CSV table of C-alpha atoms in Angstrom, one decimal:
chain,number,residue,atom,x,y,z
A,296,MET,CA,54.1,289.1,117.3
A,297,PRO,CA,57.9,289.7,117.2
A,298,THR,CA,60.1,286.8,118.2
A,299,THR,CA,63.1,287.3,120.6
A,300,PHE,CA,66.0,285.1,121.4
A,301,GLY,CA,67.5,286.1,124.8
A,302,SER,CA,69.2,289.5,124.4
A,303,LEU,CA,69.1,289.5,120.6
A,304,HIS,CA,67.2,292.0,118.7
A,305,PRO,CA,63.6,291.0,118.0
A,306,LEU,CA,62.8,289.3,114.7
A,307,SER,CA,59.5,289.2,112.9
A,308,ARG,CA,58.3,285.8,111.7
A,309,ARG,CA,58.8,286.9,108.1
A,310,ARG,CA,62.4,288.0,108.8
A,311,LEU,CA,63.1,284.8,110.7
A,312,LEU,CA,61.9,282.7,107.7
A,313,GLN,CA,63.9,284.8,105.3
A,314,GLN,CA,67.2,284.4,107.2
A,315,ALA,CA,66.7,280.7,108.2
A,316,ALA,CA,65.4,279.4,104.9
A,317,SER,CA,68.8,277.9,103.8
A,318,GLY,CA,69.2,276.3,107.2
A,319,PHE,CA,65.8,274.5,106.8
A,320,GLY,CA,66.9,273.2,103.4
A,321,ALA,CA,70.2,272.0,104.8
A,322,VAL,CA,68.4,270.1,107.5
A,323,ALA,CA,66.1,268.4,105.0
A,324,LEU,CA,69.1,267.7,102.7
A,325,SER,CA,71.1,266.0,105.4
A,326,ALA,CA,68.2,263.7,106.1
A,327,LEU,CA,67.9,262.9,102.4
A,328,TRP,CA,71.6,262.1,102.1
A,329,SER,CA,71.2,259.5,104.8
A,330,GLU,CA,68.9,257.6,102.5
A,331,ASP,CA,70.9,255.3,100.2
A,332,GLY,CA,68.5,255.6,97.3
A,333,PHE,CA,68.6,259.3,97.2
A,334,ALA,CA,72.4,259.4,97.6
A,335,LYS,CA,72.8,257.0,94.6
A,336,SER,CA,70.3,258.9,92.4
A,337,VAL,CA,72.4,262.1,92.7
A,338,GLY,CA,75.8,260.5,93.3
A,339,ALA,CA,77.3,262.3,90.4
A,340,ASN,CA,76.7,265.6,92.0
A,341,ARG,CA,77.8,264.4,95.4
A,342,ASP,CA,81.0,262.6,94.3
A,343,PRO,CA,82.1,262.9,90.7
A,344,THR,CA,84.4,259.9,91.1
A,345,ALA,CA,81.6,257.5,92.2
A,346,ALA,CA,80.6,254.7,89.8
A,347,ARG,CA,78.0,255.8,87.3
A,348,PRO,CA,75.9,253.8,84.8
A,349,SER,CA,77.0,253.6,81.2
A,350,HIS,CA,75.0,254.7,78.2
A,351,PHE,CA,74.2,251.1,77.3
A,352,PRO,CA,75.3,247.6,78.5
A,353,ALA,CA,79.1,247.5,78.6
A,354,ARG,CA,81.4,244.6,77.5
A,355,ALA,CA,84.3,245.9,79.6
A,356,LYS,CA,84.5,247.5,83.0
A,357,HIS,CA,88.2,248.4,83.1
A,358,VAL,CA,91.1,249.3,80.7
A,359,ILE,CA,94.7,248.3,81.0
A,360,PHE,CA,96.8,250.3,78.5
A,361,LEU,CA,100.2,248.8,77.8
A,362,TYR,CA,101.9,251.9,76.3
A,363,MET,CA,104.9,250.8,74.2
A,364,ASP,CA,106.9,254.1,74.3
A,365,GLY,CA,108.8,255.0,71.1
A,366,GLY,CA,107.0,252.9,68.5
A,367,PRO,CA,107.7,249.2,68.0
A,368,SER,CA,108.3,248.0,64.5
A,369,GLN,CA,105.2,246.4,63.0
A,370,VAL,CA,107.3,244.4,60.5
A,371,ASP,CA,109.4,242.9,63.3
A,372,THR,CA,106.5,241.9,65.5
A,373,PHE,CA,103.0,241.2,64.1
A,374,ASP,CA,103.0,242.1,60.4
A,375,PRO,CA,105.3,239.8,58.4
A,376,LYS,CA,106.4,241.0,54.9
A,377,PRO,CA,108.2,238.4,52.7
A,378,ARG,CA,109.0,241.1,50.2
A,379,LEU,CA,111.4,242.7,52.6
A,380,ASP,CA,113.3,239.4,52.7
A,381,ARG,CA,113.5,239.2,48.9
A,382,GLU,CA,114.6,242.8,48.5
A,383,HIS,CA,116.8,243.2,51.6
A,384,GLY,CA,119.7,245.6,50.9
A,385,GLN,CA,118.1,246.9,47.7
A,386,PRO,CA,117.0,250.5,47.1
A,387,PHE,CA,113.5,251.0,48.5
A,388,LYS,CA,111.0,250.8,45.6
A,389,MET,CA,108.0,252.8,47.0
A,390,LYS,CA,107.6,256.5,47.4
A,391,VAL,CA,109.2,257.6,50.6
A,392,GLN,CA,107.5,260.2,52.8
A,393,PRO,CA,109.7,262.8,54.6
A,394,THR,CA,111.1,261.0,57.6
A,395,GLN,CA,112.0,262.3,61.0
A,396,PHE,CA,115.8,262.3,60.4
A,397,ASP,CA,116.0,262.3,56.6
A,398,ASN,CA,118.5,259.4,56.6
A,399,VAL,CA,116.9,256.8,54.3
A,400,GLY,CA,118.8,253.6,53.7
A,401,THR,CA,118.0,250.5,51.7
A,402,THR,CA,115.2,248.0,52.3
A,403,LEU,CA,115.6,246.2,55.6
A,404,LYS,CA,114.2,242.8,56.2
A,405,SER,CA,112.9,241.7,59.6
A,406,LEU,CA,115.6,240.6,61.9
A,407,TRP,CA,113.4,238.0,63.5
A,408,LYS,CA,111.6,235.0,62.0
A,409,PHE,CA,107.8,234.8,62.0
A,410,GLN,CA,105.7,231.7,62.8
A,411,LYS,CA,102.0,231.0,62.8
A,412,ARG,CA,100.8,230.7,66.4
A,413,GLY,CA,97.9,229.0,68.1
A,414,ALA,CA,94.7,227.7,66.7
A,415,SER,CA,94.2,231.1,65.0
A,416,GLY,CA,97.4,230.8,63.0
A,417,ILE,CA,98.3,234.5,63.4
A,418,PRO,CA,101.9,235.0,62.7
A,419,VAL,CA,104.0,236.6,65.5
A,420,SER,CA,107.8,237.0,65.3
A,421,ASP,CA,110.3,235.2,67.5
A,422,LEU,CA,111.0,238.6,69.2
A,423,LEU,CA,107.9,238.0,71.4
A,424,PRO,CA,107.8,234.3,72.2
A,425,ASN,CA,105.7,234.6,75.3
A,426,ILE,CA,103.0,236.9,73.8
A,427,ALA,CA,103.1,234.6,70.8
A,428,ARG,CA,101.7,231.8,73.1
A,429,CYS,CA,98.7,234.1,73.8
A,430,THR,CA,97.9,234.8,70.2
A,431,ASP,CA,94.4,233.2,70.4
A,432,GLU,CA,93.5,236.0,72.8
A,433,LEU,CA,94.7,238.8,70.6
A,434,CYS,CA,92.7,241.1,68.3
A,435,VAL,CA,95.5,242.4,66.0
A,436,VAL,CA,94.9,245.6,64.1
A,437,ARG,CA,97.5,246.0,61.3
A,438,SER,CA,96.1,249.2,59.8
A,439,MET,CA,96.4,251.8,62.5
A,440,THR,CA,97.6,255.3,61.4
A,441,SER,CA,98.5,258.5,63.1
A,442,GLN,CA,98.6,262.1,62.0
A,443,PHE,CA,102.0,262.8,63.6
A,444,SER,CA,105.5,261.4,63.1
A,445,GLU,CA,107.2,263.2,66.0
A,446,HIS,CA,107.0,261.6,69.5
A,447,THR,CA,105.5,264.5,71.5
A,448,ASN,CA,102.7,265.3,69.2
A,449,ALA,CA,102.0,261.7,68.4
A,450,ASN,CA,101.8,260.9,72.2
A,451,TYR,CA,99.4,263.7,72.8
A,452,PHE,CA,97.3,262.4,69.8
A,453,LEU,CA,97.3,258.8,71.1
A,454,HIS,CA,96.5,259.8,74.7
A,455,THR,CA,94.2,262.7,74.2
A,456,GLY,CA,92.9,262.7,70.6
A,457,LEU,CA,94.7,266.0,69.8
A,458,GLY,CA,98.3,266.5,68.8
A,459,LEU,CA,98.7,269.5,71.1
A,460,ARG,CA,98.9,269.7,74.9
A,461,GLY,CA,95.9,270.7,76.9
A,462,ARG,CA,93.2,268.1,76.2
A,463,PRO,CA,92.0,265.5,78.7
A,464,SER,CA,93.6,262.1,78.4
A,465,MET,CA,91.6,259.0,77.5
A,466,GLY,CA,91.9,257.8,81.1
A,467,ALA,CA,90.4,261.1,82.3
A,468,TRP,CA,87.5,260.8,79.9
A,469,VAL,CA,86.8,257.2,80.9
A,470,THR,CA,86.7,258.1,84.6
A,471,TYR,CA,84.7,261.2,83.9
A,472,GLY,CA,82.1,259.1,82.1
A,473,LEU,CA,82.0,256.1,84.4
A,474,GLY,CA,83.6,257.1,87.7
A,475,SER,CA,85.3,254.4,89.6
A,476,GLU,CA,84.3,251.3,91.5
A,477,SER,CA,87.1,251.8,94.1
A,478,ARG,CA,86.7,254.1,97.1
A,479,ASN,CA,90.2,253.7,98.3
A,480,LEU,CA,92.2,254.2,95.1
A,481,PRO,CA,92.2,256.7,92.3
A,482,GLY,CA,90.0,255.8,89.3
A,483,PHE,CA,92.8,256.5,86.8
A,484,VAL,CA,96.3,255.2,87.8
A,485,VAL,CA,99.6,255.5,85.8
A,486,LEU,CA,102.2,253.0,86.8
A,487,ASN,CA,105.5,254.7,85.9
A,488,GLY,CA,108.2,252.2,84.9
A,489,ASP,CA,110.8,255.0,84.8
A,490,LEU,CA,109.9,256.4,81.4
A,491,ILE,CA,107.4,259.3,81.3
A,492,PRO,CA,106.5,259.7,77.5
A,493,PRO,CA,107.7,262.6,75.4
A,494,GLY,CA,105.0,265.2,76.1
A,495,GLY,CA,105.3,264.6,79.9
A,496,VAL,CA,102.6,264.2,82.4
A,497,ASP,CA,100.2,266.2,80.1
A,498,CYS,CA,99.7,262.8,78.5
A,499,PHE,CA,97.8,261.8,81.7
A,500,HIS,CA,96.2,265.2,82.4
A,501,ASN,CA,92.6,266.1,83.0
A,502,GLY,CA,92.7,269.1,80.7
A,503,PHE,CA,89.5,271.1,80.9
A,504,LEU,CA,87.7,268.3,82.9
A,505,PRO,CA,87.5,268.7,86.6
A,506,ALA,CA,90.9,268.2,88.3
A,507,THR,CA,89.7,265.1,90.2
A,508,PHE,CA,89.9,263.1,86.9
A,509,GLN,CA,93.6,263.5,86.2
A,510,GLY,CA,95.8,260.5,86.3
A,511,SER,CA,97.6,259.6,89.6
A,512,ILE,CA,101.2,258.5,88.9
A,513,PHE,CA,102.5,255.6,91.0
A,514,ARG,CA,106.3,255.4,90.9
A,515,ARG,CA,108.3,252.2,90.9
A,516,GLY,CA,109.7,251.0,94.2
A,517,SER,CA,108.7,251.0,97.9
A,518,LYS,CA,107.3,254.5,97.9
A,519,PRO,CA,105.0,254.7,94.9
A,520,VAL,CA,103.2,257.9,96.1
A,521,ALA,CA,104.9,260.8,97.7
A,522,ASP,CA,104.1,261.7,101.4
A,523,LEU,CA,101.7,258.8,101.7
A,524,ALA,CA,102.9,257.8,105.2
A,525,SER,CA,101.4,259.6,108.1
A,526,ARG,CA,104.1,261.8,109.9
A,527,ASP,CA,102.5,261.7,113.3
A,528,GLY,CA,101.3,258.1,113.0
A,529,SER,CA,97.9,258.7,114.4
A,530,SER,CA,94.9,258.1,112.2
A,531,ALA,CA,92.6,259.7,114.8
A,532,SER,CA,94.7,262.9,114.7
A,533,GLN,CA,94.7,262.9,110.9
A,534,ARG,CA,90.9,262.4,110.9
A,535,ARG,CA,90.5,265.4,113.1
A,536,LYS,CA,92.7,267.5,110.8
A,537,LEU,CA,90.7,266.4,107.7
A,538,ASP,CA,87.5,267.2,109.4
A,539,LEU,CA,88.8,270.7,110.3
A,540,MET,CA,90.0,271.2,106.7
A,541,ARG,CA,86.7,270.0,105.3
A,542,THR,CA,84.9,272.6,107.5
A,543,LEU,CA,87.2,275.4,106.5
A,544,ASP,CA,87.0,274.5,102.8
A,545,ALA,CA,83.2,274.2,103.0
A,546,ALA,CA,83.1,277.7,104.5
A,547,SER,CA,85.3,279.0,101.7
A,548,LEU,CA,83.1,277.4,99.0
A,549,GLU,CA,80.0,278.9,100.6
A,550,ARG,CA,81.5,282.3,100.3
A,551,SER,CA,83.1,282.0,96.8
A,552,GLY,CA,80.8,279.4,95.1
A,553,HIS,CA,81.9,276.5,92.9
A,554,ASN,CA,85.7,276.2,92.8
A,555,ASP,CA,87.1,273.1,91.0
A,556,ALA,CA,90.5,273.3,92.6
A,557,VAL,CA,89.2,273.6,96.1
A,558,GLU,CA,86.6,270.8,95.6
A,559,ALA,CA,89.2,268.5,94.0
A,560,ALA,CA,91.6,269.2,96.9
A,561,ILE,CA,88.9,268.2,99.4
A,562,ARG,CA,88.3,264.9,97.7
A,563,ASN,CA,92.0,264.3,97.2
A,564,TYR,CA,92.7,264.8,101.0
A,565,GLU,CA,90.0,262.3,101.8
A,566,LEU,CA,91.3,259.8,99.2
A,567,ALA,CA,94.9,260.2,100.3
A,568,PHE,CA,93.8,259.3,103.9
A,569,ARG,CA,92.2,256.1,102.6
A,570,MET,CA,95.2,255.4,100.4
A,571,GLN,CA,97.5,255.2,103.3
A,572,THR,CA,96.1,251.8,104.1
A,573,ALA,CA,95.1,250.7,100.5
A,574,VAL,CA,98.4,251.5,98.6
A,575,PRO,CA,100.9,249.5,100.8
A,576,GLU,CA,98.6,246.5,100.6
A,577,LEU,CA,98.2,247.0,96.9
A,578,MET,CA,101.9,247.1,96.1
A,579,ASP,CA,102.8,244.2,98.3
A,580,VAL,CA,103.0,241.6,95.6
A,581,SER,CA,104.8,239.2,97.9
A,582,ARG,CA,101.3,238.1,99.0
A,583,GLU,CA,100.8,236.5,95.6
A,584,SER,CA,101.6,232.8,95.2
A,585,LYS,CA,105.1,231.9,94.0
A,586,ALA,CA,103.5,230.4,90.9
A,587,THR,CA,101.8,233.7,90.1
A,588,GLN,CA,105.0,235.7,90.7
A,589,GLU,CA,106.9,233.3,88.3
A,590,LEU,CA,104.1,233.6,85.7
A,591,TYR,CA,104.8,237.4,85.5
A,592,GLY,CA,108.5,237.1,85.6
A,593,LEU,CA,109.3,238.4,89.1
A,594,PHE,CA,112.3,236.0,89.4
A,595,GLU,CA,113.8,236.7,86.0
A,596,PRO,CA,117.5,237.6,85.9
A,597,TYR,CA,117.0,240.8,83.9
A,598,GLU,CA,116.2,243.7,86.2
A,599,GLN,CA,113.9,245.4,83.8
A,600,THR,CA,111.8,242.2,83.3
A,601,ARG,CA,111.3,242.1,87.1
A,602,SER,CA,110.4,245.8,87.1
A,603,TYR,CA,107.8,245.5,84.4
A,604,ALA,CA,106.5,242.2,85.9
A,605,GLN,CA,105.7,244.1,89.1
A,606,GLN,CA,103.8,246.8,87.1
A,607,CYS,CA,101.7,244.2,85.3
A,608,LEU,CA,100.9,242.3,88.5
A,609,VAL,CA,99.9,245.6,90.2
A,610,ALA,CA,97.8,246.4,87.2
A,611,ARG,CA,95.8,243.2,87.7
A,612,ARG,CA,95.5,244.0,91.4
A,613,LEU,CA,94.2,247.5,90.6
A,614,VAL,CA,91.4,246.3,88.3
A,615,GLU,CA,90.5,243.7,91.0
A,616,ARG,CA,90.0,246.6,93.4
A,617,GLY,CA,87.7,248.5,90.9
A,618,VAL,CA,90.2,251.0,89.4
A,619,ARG,CA,88.7,252.0,86.0
A,620,PHE,CA,91.8,252.9,83.9
A,621,VAL,CA,95.4,251.8,84.3
A,622,GLU,CA,98.3,252.8,82.1
A,623,LEU,CA,101.8,251.2,82.2
A,624,THR,CA,104.8,253.1,80.9
A,625,CYS,CA,107.9,251.2,79.8
A,626,PRO,CA,111.0,250.4,81.9
A,627,HIS,CA,114.2,252.1,81.1
A,628,VAL,CA,116.4,249.6,79.2
A,629,PRO,CA,120.0,250.5,78.3
A,630,ALA,CA,119.0,251.0,74.6
A,631,ASP,CA,116.2,253.4,75.6
A,632,ARG,CA,112.5,253.0,74.6
A,633,TRP,CA,111.2,251.2,71.4
A,634,ASP,CA,112.8,254.0,69.4
A,635,GLN,CA,115.7,252.4,67.5
A,636,HIS,CA,117.0,254.7,64.8
A,637,SER,CA,120.1,252.6,64.9
A,638,ARG,CA,121.0,249.2,66.5
A,639,LEU,CA,117.5,247.9,66.0
A,640,LYS,CA,118.4,244.3,66.9
A,641,GLU,CA,119.8,245.3,70.3
A,642,GLY,CA,117.2,247.8,71.2
A,643,HIS,CA,114.1,245.8,70.3
A,644,THR,CA,115.5,242.7,71.9
A,645,LEU,CA,116.0,244.5,75.2
A,646,ASN,CA,112.6,246.1,75.2
A,647,ALA,CA,111.0,242.8,74.3
A,648,LEU,CA,113.0,241.0,77.0
A,649,ALA,CA,111.6,243.5,79.6
A,650,THR,CA,108.0,243.4,78.5
A,651,ASP,CA,107.2,240.1,76.7
A,652,LYS,CA,106.9,237.7,79.6
A,653,PRO,CA,105.1,240.1,82.0
A,654,ILE,CA,102.5,240.9,79.4
A,655,ALA,CA,101.9,237.3,78.6
A,656,GLY,CA,101.6,236.6,82.4
A,657,LEU,CA,99.1,239.4,82.7
A,658,LEU,CA,96.9,238.0,80.0
A,659,ALA,CA,97.0,234.5,81.3
A,660,ASP,CA,96.4,235.6,84.9
A,661,LEU,CA,93.4,237.8,83.9
A,662,LYS,CA,91.9,234.9,82.0
A,663,ALA,CA,92.4,232.4,84.8
A,664,ARG,CA,90.7,234.7,87.3
A,665,GLY,CA,87.8,235.5,85.0
A,666,LEU,CA,88.9,239.1,84.7
A,667,LEU,CA,89.9,239.2,81.0
A,668,ASP,CA,86.2,239.3,79.8
A,669,GLU,CA,85.6,242.5,81.7
A,670,THR,CA,89.1,244.1,81.2
A,671,LEU,CA,90.1,245.6,77.8
A,672,VAL,CA,93.9,245.3,77.4
A,673,ILE,CA,95.4,247.6,74.7
A,674,TRP,CA,99.0,247.3,73.5
A,675,ALA,CA,100.1,250.2,71.4
A,676,GLY,CA,102.9,252.7,70.6
A,677,GLU,CA,102.4,256.2,69.2
A,678,PHE,CA,103.4,255.0,65.7
A,679,GLY,CA,105.3,252.3,63.9
A,680,ARG,CA,108.6,252.1,62.1
A,681,THR,CA,109.7,252.3,58.4
A,682,PRO,CA,110.4,249.2,56.3
A,683,MET,CA,113.5,250.8,54.9
A,684,ALA,CA,116.5,251.3,57.1
A,685,GLN,CA,117.6,254.5,58.8
A,686,GLY,CA,121.3,254.4,58.1
A,687,SER,CA,122.3,250.8,58.0
A,688,ASP,CA,120.7,249.1,61.1
A,689,GLY,CA,117.8,251.2,62.4
A,690,ARG,CA,114.3,252.2,61.4
A,691,ASP,CA,112.7,255.7,61.4
A,692,HIS,CA,109.2,256.7,62.6
A,693,ASN,CA,106.2,255.5,60.5
A,694,PRO,CA,102.7,256.9,61.2
A,695,PHE,CA,101.3,255.7,57.9
A,696,GLY,CA,100.5,252.1,58.8
A,697,PHE,CA,101.4,250.2,62.0
A,698,THR,CA,100.1,247.5,64.4
A,699,ILE,CA,98.4,247.5,67.7
A,700,TRP,CA,96.5,244.8,69.5
A,701,MET,CA,93.7,244.4,72.0
A,702,ALA,CA,92.6,241.5,74.2
A,703,GLY,CA,89.6,240.8,76.4
A,704,GLY,CA,86.9,243.3,77.1
A,705,GLY,CA,84.6,242.2,74.3
A,706,VAL,CA,87.0,242.2,71.3
A,707,LYS,CA,87.3,239.3,68.9
A,708,PRO,CA,90.0,236.9,70.0
A,709,GLY,CA,92.4,235.3,67.5
A,710,PHE,CA,91.5,237.9,64.9
A,711,VAL,CA,93.4,240.1,62.4
A,712,TYR,CA,92.0,243.3,61.1
A,713,GLY,CA,93.3,245.5,58.3
A,714,ALA,CA,96.5,245.3,56.3
A,715,THR,CA,99.5,247.3,55.1
A,716,ASP,CA,101.1,247.1,51.6
A,717,GLU,CA,103.7,244.5,50.7
A,718,TYR,CA,106.4,246.4,52.5
A,719,GLY,CA,104.4,247.2,55.6
A,720,TYR,CA,104.7,250.9,55.0
A,721,TYR,CA,101.1,252.2,54.3
A,722,ALA,CA,97.8,251.0,55.6
A,723,ILE,CA,95.8,249.9,52.5
A,724,GLU,CA,92.9,247.9,53.9
A,725,ASN,CA,90.4,249.0,56.7
A,726,LYS,CA,92.6,252.0,57.6
A,727,LEU,CA,92.0,253.2,61.1
A,728,GLU,CA,92.7,256.4,62.9
A,729,ILE,CA,93.4,257.0,66.6
A,730,TYR,CA,89.9,258.5,66.8
A,731,ASP,CA,88.4,255.1,65.8
A,732,LEU,CA,90.4,253.3,68.5
A,733,HIS,CA,89.1,255.8,71.1
A,734,ALA,CA,85.5,255.4,69.8
A,735,THR,CA,85.7,251.6,69.9
A,736,MET,CA,87.3,251.6,73.4
A,737,LEU,CA,84.5,253.8,74.8
A,738,HIS,CA,81.9,251.7,73.1
A,739,LEU,CA,83.2,248.5,74.7
A,740,LEU,CA,82.9,250.4,78.1
A,741,GLY,CA,79.3,251.2,77.3
A,742,LEU,CA,79.9,254.8,76.4
A,743,ASP,CA,78.7,256.5,73.2
A,744,HIS,CA,81.7,258.6,72.2
A,745,LYS,CA,79.3,261.2,70.7
A,746,ARG,CA,77.4,261.6,73.9
A,747,LEU,CA,80.4,261.7,76.3
A,748,THR,CA,80.9,265.5,76.2
A,749,PHE,CA,81.9,268.3,78.4
A,750,ARG,CA,81.0,271.9,77.8
A,751,PHE,CA,84.1,274.0,77.4
A,752,SER,CA,84.7,277.4,75.7
A,753,SER,CA,81.1,277.5,74.5
A,754,ARG,CA,81.4,274.1,72.8
A,755,ASP,CA,80.6,270.5,73.7
A,756,MET,CA,84.0,268.8,73.6
A,757,ARG,CA,84.7,265.1,73.4
A,758,LEU,CA,87.6,262.6,73.2
A,759,THR,CA,87.0,262.0,69.5
A,760,ASP,CA,86.3,265.6,68.7
A,761,VAL,CA,84.2,265.5,65.5
A,762,HIS,CA,85.8,262.3,64.2
A,763,GLY,CA,85.8,258.6,65.0
A,764,GLN,CA,83.7,255.5,64.2
A,765,VAL,CA,83.1,252.5,66.3
A,766,VAL,CA,84.8,249.5,64.5
A,767,HIS,CA,82.1,246.9,65.1
A,768,GLU,CA,84.2,244.3,63.1
A,769,LEU,CA,86.5,244.2,66.1
A,770,ILE,CA,83.8,243.4,68.6
A,771,ALA,CA,82.9,239.8,69.4
């Protein structure tokens, strides 16, 4: 018997079922979504930024990456070399690799004294007196290497695992693998201290991963995110606009099928709406106690110290709110980044003055709040510097053996791994590559770097490409 609806043309039962089948499915799906258990079981499909389980039990939940732009000198910070003192001013006695500026001077001793610190007795130079007091929390790696001696390529390599632009950054990979525990803030945040690294924002890009995983850059100052404030001031009006945009976008997706840009835009609009309340509260560090503000250096006379102190304090507030990956870029000191091809004493002193106390404050505060155990802190530049001078008073780039350190998040505290030669030039013991750092970082987060893949260009891609080993000796 044909079925009629008012003045519409009659439909057979078979025709009705054919045309209405999708509608029946949508009704059933809407009911299922209302069940928490079902929503959680397919949460990755519903919201790719939602928190997801790791491959195995994790030691760390969050990462704070303290990026030391330009490449601090390992022989002036964490890798003392007495031979440099003995041969200061003499011709350098090892084979010298081609350098960035081909201006090789004589052997150059460290311009700072080293002392053994803490119960661990790890030597740290007087350049970093505040971090030196945190030595027993540090896992110092003296044998890191890079494949590149030029800033841009080395930055891409450090951030993405490839020395060319276009790959996803490590922050994007981490949030792709684990999502975020924060609903009101991005899962991957870059706190820009005024210096975007050579290589630009591609260092924080999502690459071929869905656009929702790219880093969100928060500027320094009272307006960290552009256009965050509502222009008409009415949250109800904004909510109606967002609902209309969601309806229109959903209709577009239904016609065109999956579209990463449109789907990311939908999620970004929703997140931006929630950020209007969350970000001002996040950035208002005046709510912290005076003792906490002093710990980080917010009252220091040097402006760049105060600037970086706010970044470090905001980084702690971000991980408290569930943000998965936070990167801090350096403040702009008069001598530029840690890239002293000349005037090493002045440049490294100013960069240390800006970052040393805030970093020590961050480590102490994380530990006091019980957050250090679940937060992996990484301090690293893209390479190190040469033990021979560039000209008379600088150091050139050195990718052959340099120092980074990690703290918290399951690494061994008060521990030194690897070694360079007597000059601090080449890694000679337990040599590590950036791939190994990435593999170990993912392991501490509960992710198998070989299983964290994304199909692109007919190949399963990963942060470590076809390289990398988890360095279990670094894990507590």
